[in-house]
């Protein structure tokens, strides 16, 4: 079983839609969790950390369920500029990246 | 613009060449990382340096040789690479907080060097 699993997508959604991604992880000792965003042929950029209590940053909401070992990312009111690959990332001694979920927001 | 600078942005080399990738950051981060990313795949960790010492080597072949000459610089020396080594090589840095198991909060990535081996 992979350490981090994500649905590769693509998720094709219209502008203004709400979309959610899930990510499951196998290592219960994972310390911290993040969502990174990577545009085509660009470097990954930190989108947000994920806290046990859930956290929100504008249109983005992240949640962590340690008991079920999954994290989620909710994007509300999708914009064209949200089109990218969203990487679920765990940190133990170093970062472990999921394979990413591709989002395509369409006009 | 990123706060981690990588040079060159593109590199084409033959299998017998020797070249180096360079990475620089001036954020005072004491952890630096090399990742390799193939097309449509996530980044894979290669090396981690903390306080200028090699902390993690993810069983990377010896044809890749990292070097951390000071707290701002990280190099990756390349020699006798294979065509399958063609990839995007990403450098990242982060603060070191607390113990070894609380590293890396968060990691800032450079633009990467796109490497092609002929």
PDB file of C-alpha atoms in Angstrom:
ATOM      1  CA  UNK A   1       0.000   0.000   0.000  1.00  0.00           C
ATOM      2  CA  UNK A   2       1.307   3.452  -0.896  1.00  0.00           C
ATOM      3  CA  UNK A   3       2.143   5.718   2.014  1.00  0.00           C
ATOM      4  CA  UNK A   4      -0.084   8.469   0.606  1.00  0.00           C
ATOM      5  CA  UNK A   5      -2.931   7.861  -1.802  1.00  0.00           C
ATOM      6  CA  UNK A   6      -4.870  10.378  -3.826  1.00  0.00           C
ATOM      7  CA  UNK A   7      -7.365  10.149  -6.662  1.00  0.00           C
ATOM      8  CA  UNK A   8      -5.364  11.399  -9.675  1.00  0.00           C
ATOM      9  CA  UNK A   9      -8.456  12.934 -11.302  1.00  0.00           C
ATOM     10  CA  UNK A  10      -8.775  14.968 -13.382  1.00  0.00           C
ATOM     11  CA  UNK A  11     -11.613  16.764 -11.709  1.00  0.00           C
ATOM     12  CA  UNK A  12     -13.290  18.949 -14.328  1.00  0.00           C
ATOM     13  CA  UNK A  13     -15.573  21.510 -12.689  1.00  0.00           C
ATOM     14  CA  UNK A  14     -17.249  24.733 -13.833  1.00  0.00           C
ATOM     15  CA  UNK A  15     -16.281  28.087 -12.407  1.00  0.00           C
ATOM     16  CA  UNK A  16     -18.027  28.747  -9.129  1.00  0.00           C
ATOM     17  CA  UNK A  17     -18.343  25.087  -8.223  1.00  0.00           C
ATOM     18  CA  UNK A  18     -17.330  23.545  -4.925  1.00  0.00           C
ATOM     19  CA  UNK A  19     -14.879  20.667  -5.190  1.00  0.00           C
ATOM     20  CA  UNK A  20     -13.362  18.377  -2.574  1.00  0.00           C
ATOM     21  CA  UNK A  21     -10.279  16.188  -2.618  1.00  0.00           C
ATOM     22  CA  UNK A  22      -9.435  13.433  -0.189  1.00  0.00           C
ATOM     23  CA  UNK A  23      -6.143  11.842   0.648  1.00  0.00           C
ATOM     24  CA  UNK A  24      -5.502   8.741   2.752  1.00  0.00           C
ATOM     25  CA  UNK A  25      -2.266   7.865   4.475  1.00  0.00           C
ATOM     26  CA  UNK A  26      -0.942   4.663   5.952  1.00  0.00           C
ATOM     27  CA  UNK A  27       1.643   5.831   8.488  1.00  0.00           C
ATOM     28  CA  UNK A  28      -0.156   6.670  11.693  1.00  0.00           C
ATOM     29  CA  UNK A  29       3.043   8.230  13.031  1.00  0.00           C
ATOM     30  CA  UNK A  30       2.906  11.017  10.443  1.00  0.00           C
ATOM     31  CA  UNK A  31       3.551  14.276  12.234  1.00  0.00           C
ATOM     32  CA  UNK A  32       2.102  17.005  10.080  1.00  0.00           C
ATOM     33  CA  UNK A  33       0.050  17.382   6.974  1.00  0.00           C
ATOM     34  CA  UNK A  34      -0.058  19.883   4.161  1.00  0.00           C
ATOM     35  CA  UNK A  35      -1.655  20.622   0.853  1.00  0.00           C
ATOM     36  CA  UNK A  36       0.686  21.843  -1.860  1.00  0.00           C
ATOM     37  CA  UNK A  37      -0.304  23.152  -5.239  1.00  0.00           C
ATOM     38  CA  UNK A  38       1.777  22.546  -8.360  1.00  0.00           C
ATOM     39  CA  UNK A  39       1.158  24.226 -11.682  1.00  0.00           C
ATOM     40  CA  UNK A  40       2.298  22.534 -14.868  1.00  0.00           C
ATOM     41  CA  UNK A  41       6.103  22.638 -15.146  1.00  0.00           C
ATOM     42  CA  UNK A  42       6.404  24.713 -11.970  1.00  0.00           C
ATOM     43  CA  UNK A  43       7.631  23.971  -8.474  1.00  0.00           C
ATOM     44  CA  UNK A  44       5.260  22.865  -5.678  1.00  0.00           C
ATOM     45  CA  UNK A  45       4.000  25.704  -3.505  1.00  0.00           C
ATOM     46  CA  UNK A  46       2.555  25.380  -0.042  1.00  0.00           C
ATOM     47  CA  UNK A  47      -1.182  25.997  -0.117  1.00  0.00           C
ATOM     48  CA  UNK A  48      -1.974  25.376   3.528  1.00  0.00           C
ATOM     49  CA  UNK A  49      -1.134  23.302   6.548  1.00  0.00           C
ATOM     50  CA  UNK A  50      -3.782  20.946   7.865  1.00  0.00           C
ATOM     51  CA  UNK A  51      -4.692  21.018  11.543  1.00  0.00           C
ATOM     52  CA  UNK A  52      -6.651  18.473  13.540  1.00  0.00           C
ATOM     53  CA  UNK A  53      -9.322  21.020  14.346  1.00  0.00           C
ATOM     54  CA  UNK A  54      -9.745  21.903  10.680  1.00  0.00           C
ATOM     55  CA  UNK A  55      -8.694  25.204   9.218  1.00  0.00           C
ATOM     56  CA  UNK A  56      -9.841  27.636   6.609  1.00  0.00           C
ATOM     57  CA  UNK A  57      -8.013  30.110   4.396  1.00  0.00           C
ATOM     58  CA  UNK A  58     -10.398  32.103   2.262  1.00  0.00           C
ATOM     59  CA  UNK A  59     -12.097  29.728  -0.155  1.00  0.00           C
ATOM     60  CA  UNK A  60     -10.011  26.768   1.007  1.00  0.00           C
ATOM     61  CA  UNK A  61     -10.860  24.490   3.930  1.00  0.00           C
ATOM     62  CA  UNK A  62      -8.646  21.652   5.095  1.00  0.00           C
ATOM     63  CA  UNK A  63      -9.539  18.901   7.533  1.00  0.00           C
ATOM     64  CA  UNK A  64      -7.699  16.037   9.171  1.00  0.00           C
ATOM     65  CA  UNK A  65      -9.200  12.842  10.507  1.00  0.00           C
ATOM     66  CA  UNK A  66      -6.461  10.982  12.382  1.00  0.00           C
ATOM     67  CA  UNK A  67      -8.724   8.106  13.377  1.00  0.00           C
ATOM     68  CA  UNK A  68      -9.544   7.308   9.762  1.00  0.00           C
ATOM     69  CA  UNK A  69      -6.169   8.535   8.473  1.00  0.00           C
ATOM     70  CA  UNK A  70      -7.367  10.895   5.829  1.00  0.00           C
ATOM     71  CA  UNK A  71      -7.156  14.569   5.056  1.00  0.00           C
ATOM     72  CA  UNK A  72      -9.358  16.628   2.809  1.00  0.00           C
ATOM     73  CA  UNK A  73      -9.291  19.887   0.902  1.00  0.00           C
ATOM     74  CA  UNK A  74     -12.458  21.774  -0.009  1.00  0.00           C
ATOM     75  CA  UNK A  75     -12.376  24.565  -2.554  1.00  0.00           C
ATOM     76  CA  UNK A  76     -15.417  26.821  -2.742  1.00  0.00           C
ATOM     77  CA  UNK A  77     -16.335  29.156  -5.599  1.00  0.00           C
ATOM     78  CA  UNK A  78     -13.702  27.671  -7.926  1.00  0.00           C
ATOM     79  CA  UNK A  79     -11.742  30.083 -10.099  1.00  0.00           C
ATOM     80  CA  UNK A  80     -10.020  29.387 -13.395  1.00  0.00           C
ATOM     81  CA  UNK A  81      -6.748  30.126 -11.613  1.00  0.00           C
ATOM     82  CA  UNK A  82      -7.370  27.202  -9.252  1.00  0.00           C
ATOM     83  CA  UNK A  83      -6.568  24.800 -12.106  1.00  0.00           C
ATOM     84  CA  UNK A  84      -3.492  22.895 -10.952  1.00  0.00           C
ATOM     85  CA  UNK A  85      -2.401  19.647  -9.360  1.00  0.00           C
ATOM     86  CA  UNK A  86      -3.034  19.466  -5.628  1.00  0.00           C
ATOM     87  CA  UNK A  87      -0.525  17.394  -3.687  1.00  0.00           C
ATOM     88  CA  UNK A  88      -1.275  15.864  -0.317  1.00  0.00           C
ATOM     89  CA  UNK A  89       1.915  15.928   1.735  1.00  0.00           C
ATOM     90  CA  UNK A  90       2.834  14.231   4.983  1.00  0.00           C
ATOM     91  CA  UNK A  91       5.807  14.983   7.151  1.00  0.00           C
ATOM     92  CA  UNK A  92       7.607  12.403   9.189  1.00  0.00           C
ATOM     93  CA  UNK A  93      11.386  12.877   9.020  1.00  0.00           C
ATOM     94  CA  UNK A  94      10.957  14.412   5.585  1.00  0.00           C
ATOM     95  CA  UNK A  95       8.123  15.196   3.231  1.00  0.00           C
ATOM     96  CA  UNK A  96       6.209  12.426   1.497  1.00  0.00           C
ATOM     97  CA  UNK A  97       4.127  13.543  -1.441  1.00  0.00           C
ATOM     98  CA  UNK A  98       0.974  11.967  -2.770  1.00  0.00           C
ATOM     99  CA  UNK A  99       0.747  11.557  -6.508  1.00  0.00           C
ATOM    100  CA  UNK A 100      -1.521  14.593  -6.764  1.00  0.00           C
ATOM    101  CA  UNK A 101      -5.045  15.308  -7.891  1.00  0.00           C
ATOM    102  CA  UNK A 102      -5.446  17.340 -11.048  1.00  0.00           C
ATOM    103  CA  UNK A 103      -8.132  20.023 -11.043  1.00  0.00           C
ATOM    104  CA  UNK A 104      -9.344  21.725 -14.203  1.00  0.00           C
ATOM    105  CA  UNK A 105     -11.770  24.597 -13.689  1.00  0.00           C
ATOM    106  CA  UNK A 106     -13.668  25.413 -16.849  1.00  0.00           C
ATOM    107  CA  UNK A 107     -15.355  28.662 -17.871  1.00  0.00           C
TER     108      UNK A 107
ATOM    109  CA  UNK B   1       9.569  34.731  -7.822  1.00  0.00           C
ATOM    110  CA  UNK B   2      10.789  32.168  -5.336  1.00  0.00           C
ATOM    111  CA  UNK B   3      13.061  32.724  -2.379  1.00  0.00           C
ATOM    112  CA  UNK B   4      15.048  29.635  -3.291  1.00  0.00           C
ATOM    113  CA  UNK B   5      17.146  30.145  -6.403  1.00  0.00           C
ATOM    114  CA  UNK B   6      18.280  27.275  -8.568  1.00  0.00           C
ATOM    115  CA  UNK B   7      20.720  27.363 -11.471  1.00  0.00           C
ATOM    116  CA  UNK B   8      20.769  26.467 -14.232  1.00  0.00           C
ATOM    117  CA  UNK B   9      17.082  26.329 -15.139  1.00  0.00           C
ATOM    118  CA  UNK B  10      17.763  23.870 -17.951  1.00  0.00           C
ATOM    119  CA  UNK B  11      20.674  21.500 -18.483  1.00  0.00           C
ATOM    120  CA  UNK B  12      21.409  19.068 -21.280  1.00  0.00           C
ATOM    121  CA  UNK B  13      24.374  16.788 -20.778  1.00  0.00           C
ATOM    122  CA  UNK B  14      25.892  13.628 -22.131  1.00  0.00           C
ATOM    123  CA  UNK B  15      26.338  10.497 -20.081  1.00  0.00           C
ATOM    124  CA  UNK B  16      30.083  11.094 -19.698  1.00  0.00           C
ATOM    125  CA  UNK B  17      29.836  14.738 -18.636  1.00  0.00           C
ATOM    126  CA  UNK B  18      30.312  16.159 -15.148  1.00  0.00           C
ATOM    127  CA  UNK B  19      28.056  19.042 -14.155  1.00  0.00           C
ATOM    128  CA  UNK B  20      26.678  20.621 -10.995  1.00  0.00           C
ATOM    129  CA  UNK B  21      23.294  21.955  -9.985  1.00  0.00           C
ATOM    130  CA  UNK B  22      23.254  24.876  -7.581  1.00  0.00           C
ATOM    131  CA  UNK B  23      20.738  26.061  -5.037  1.00  0.00           C
ATOM    132  CA  UNK B  24      20.830  29.170  -2.869  1.00  0.00           C
ATOM    133  CA  UNK B  25      18.584  30.585  -0.163  1.00  0.00           C
ATOM    134  CA  UNK B  26      18.967  33.571   2.142  1.00  0.00           C
ATOM    135  CA  UNK B  27      16.077  32.937   4.490  1.00  0.00           C
ATOM    136  CA  UNK B  28      18.329  31.599   7.245  1.00  0.00           C
ATOM    137  CA  UNK B  29      16.940  28.101   6.802  1.00  0.00           C
ATOM    138  CA  UNK B  30      19.213  25.382   8.176  1.00  0.00           C
ATOM    139  CA  UNK B  31      17.578  22.437   6.381  1.00  0.00           C
ATOM    140  CA  UNK B  32      17.965  21.999   2.638  1.00  0.00           C
ATOM    141  CA  UNK B  33      16.647  19.280   0.381  1.00  0.00           C
ATOM    142  CA  UNK B  34      17.048  17.797  -3.075  1.00  0.00           C
ATOM    143  CA  UNK B  35      14.053  16.197  -4.776  1.00  0.00           C
ATOM    144  CA  UNK B  36      13.706  14.513  -8.147  1.00  0.00           C
ATOM    145  CA  UNK B  37      10.448  14.781 -10.056  1.00  0.00           C
ATOM    146  CA  UNK B  38       9.579  12.833 -13.183  1.00  0.00           C
ATOM    147  CA  UNK B  39       6.728  13.948 -15.446  1.00  0.00           C
ATOM    148  CA  UNK B  40       3.260  13.406 -13.952  1.00  0.00           C
ATOM    149  CA  UNK B  41       4.792  12.041 -10.734  1.00  0.00           C
ATOM    150  CA  UNK B  42       5.188  13.641  -7.304  1.00  0.00           C
ATOM    151  CA  UNK B  43       8.564  14.860  -6.070  1.00  0.00           C
ATOM    152  CA  UNK B  44      10.740  12.131  -4.547  1.00  0.00           C
ATOM    153  CA  UNK B  45      13.151  12.977  -1.777  1.00  0.00           C
ATOM    154  CA  UNK B  46      16.841  12.397  -2.553  1.00  0.00           C
ATOM    155  CA  UNK B  47      18.868  14.119   0.184  1.00  0.00           C
ATOM    156  CA  UNK B  48      18.363  16.213   3.298  1.00  0.00           C
ATOM    157  CA  UNK B  49      20.996  18.439   4.882  1.00  0.00           C
ATOM    158  CA  UNK B  50      20.561  19.856   8.349  1.00  0.00           C
ATOM    159  CA  UNK B  51      23.089  22.300   9.762  1.00  0.00           C
ATOM    160  CA  UNK B  52      25.192  21.675   6.653  1.00  0.00           C
ATOM    161  CA  UNK B  53      25.510  17.960   7.388  1.00  0.00           C
ATOM    162  CA  UNK B  54      23.952  15.171   5.351  1.00  0.00           C
ATOM    163  CA  UNK B  55      21.060  13.782   7.383  1.00  0.00           C
ATOM    164  CA  UNK B  56      19.133  11.686   4.896  1.00  0.00           C
ATOM    165  CA  UNK B  57      20.256   9.872   1.756  1.00  0.00           C
ATOM    166  CA  UNK B  58      17.325   8.028   0.237  1.00  0.00           C
ATOM    167  CA  UNK B  59      19.536   5.331  -1.313  1.00  0.00           C
ATOM    168  CA  UNK B  60      20.464   7.622  -4.175  1.00  0.00           C
ATOM    169  CA  UNK B  61      23.050   6.237  -6.664  1.00  0.00           C
ATOM    170  CA  UNK B  62      26.587   7.557  -6.174  1.00  0.00           C
ATOM    171  CA  UNK B  63      26.525   9.278  -9.561  1.00  0.00           C
ATOM    172  CA  UNK B  64      24.629  11.992  -7.629  1.00  0.00           C
ATOM    173  CA  UNK B  65      26.855  13.668  -5.057  1.00  0.00           C
ATOM    174  CA  UNK B  66      25.425  16.409  -2.833  1.00  0.00           C
ATOM    175  CA  UNK B  67      27.457  19.102  -1.157  1.00  0.00           C
ATOM    176  CA  UNK B  68      26.520  21.831   1.303  1.00  0.00           C
ATOM    177  CA  UNK B  69      29.441  24.299   1.434  1.00  0.00           C
ATOM    178  CA  UNK B  70      27.631  26.718   3.763  1.00  0.00           C
ATOM    179  CA  UNK B  71      24.227  27.376   5.263  1.00  0.00           C
ATOM    180  CA  UNK B  72      22.979  29.204   2.152  1.00  0.00           C
ATOM    181  CA  UNK B  73      24.217  26.927  -0.602  1.00  0.00           C
ATOM    182  CA  UNK B  74      23.431  23.402  -1.712  1.00  0.00           C
ATOM    183  CA  UNK B  75      25.021  21.729  -4.724  1.00  0.00           C
ATOM    184  CA  UNK B  76      24.299  18.506  -6.534  1.00  0.00           C
ATOM    185  CA  UNK B  77      27.260  17.158  -8.488  1.00  0.00           C
ATOM    186  CA  UNK B  78      26.397  14.934 -11.428  1.00  0.00           C
ATOM    187  CA  UNK B  79      28.670  12.401 -13.096  1.00  0.00           C
ATOM    188  CA  UNK B  80      28.047   9.531 -15.506  1.00  0.00           C
ATOM    189  CA  UNK B  81      24.276   9.954 -15.439  1.00  0.00           C
ATOM    190  CA  UNK B  82      21.878   7.686 -17.276  1.00  0.00           C
ATOM    191  CA  UNK B  83      18.999   8.692 -19.578  1.00  0.00           C
ATOM    192  CA  UNK B  84      16.504   7.662 -16.876  1.00  0.00           C
ATOM    193  CA  UNK B  85      17.977  10.408 -14.676  1.00  0.00           C
ATOM    194  CA  UNK B  86      16.320  12.996 -16.910  1.00  0.00           C
ATOM    195  CA  UNK B  87      13.881  14.826 -14.651  1.00  0.00           C
ATOM    196  CA  UNK B  88      13.118  18.059 -12.839  1.00  0.00           C
ATOM    197  CA  UNK B  89      15.452  18.486  -9.857  1.00  0.00           C
ATOM    198  CA  UNK B  90      13.950  20.578  -7.096  1.00  0.00           C
ATOM    199  CA  UNK B  91      15.757  22.186  -4.206  1.00  0.00           C
ATOM    200  CA  UNK B  92      13.870  23.181  -1.067  1.00  0.00           C
ATOM    201  CA  UNK B  93      14.694  24.710   2.282  1.00  0.00           C
ATOM    202  CA  UNK B  94      13.005  25.020   5.631  1.00  0.00           C
ATOM    203  CA  UNK B  95      13.557  26.110   9.192  1.00  0.00           C
ATOM    204  CA  UNK B  96      14.673  23.553  11.721  1.00  0.00           C
ATOM    205  CA  UNK B  97      12.452  23.595  14.759  1.00  0.00           C
ATOM    206  CA  UNK B  98      12.779  21.461  17.837  1.00  0.00           C
ATOM    207  CA  UNK B  99      13.914  17.898  17.422  1.00  0.00           C
ATOM    208  CA  UNK B 100      14.735  15.978  14.284  1.00  0.00           C
ATOM    209  CA  UNK B 101      11.160  14.818  14.114  1.00  0.00           C
ATOM    210  CA  UNK B 102       9.739  18.307  13.906  1.00  0.00           C
ATOM    211  CA  UNK B 103      11.718  19.488  10.927  1.00  0.00           C
ATOM    212  CA  UNK B 104      10.724  21.128   7.839  1.00  0.00           C
ATOM    213  CA  UNK B 105       8.047  23.721   8.608  1.00  0.00           C
ATOM    214  CA  UNK B 106       7.250  24.527   5.807  1.00  0.00           C
ATOM    215  CA  UNK B 107       9.411  23.801   2.820  1.00  0.00           C
ATOM    216  CA  UNK B 108      10.050  26.465   0.210  1.00  0.00           C
ATOM    217  CA  UNK B 109      10.868  25.154  -3.246  1.00  0.00           C
ATOM    218  CA  UNK B 110      13.031  26.610  -5.983  1.00  0.00           C
ATOM    219  CA  UNK B 111      11.893  26.665  -9.613  1.00  0.00           C
ATOM    220  CA  UNK B 112      13.892  23.545 -10.343  1.00  0.00           C
ATOM    221  CA  UNK B 113      16.485  22.522 -12.910  1.00  0.00           C
ATOM    222  CA  UNK B 114      15.131  20.588 -15.849  1.00  0.00           C
ATOM    223  CA  UNK B 115      17.807  18.032 -16.677  1.00  0.00           C
ATOM    224  CA  UNK B 116      18.029  16.047 -19.895  1.00  0.00           C
ATOM    225  CA  UNK B 117      20.576  13.273 -20.355  1.00  0.00           C
ATOM    226  CA  UNK B 118      21.459  12.415 -23.920  1.00  0.00           C
TER     227      UNK B 118
END
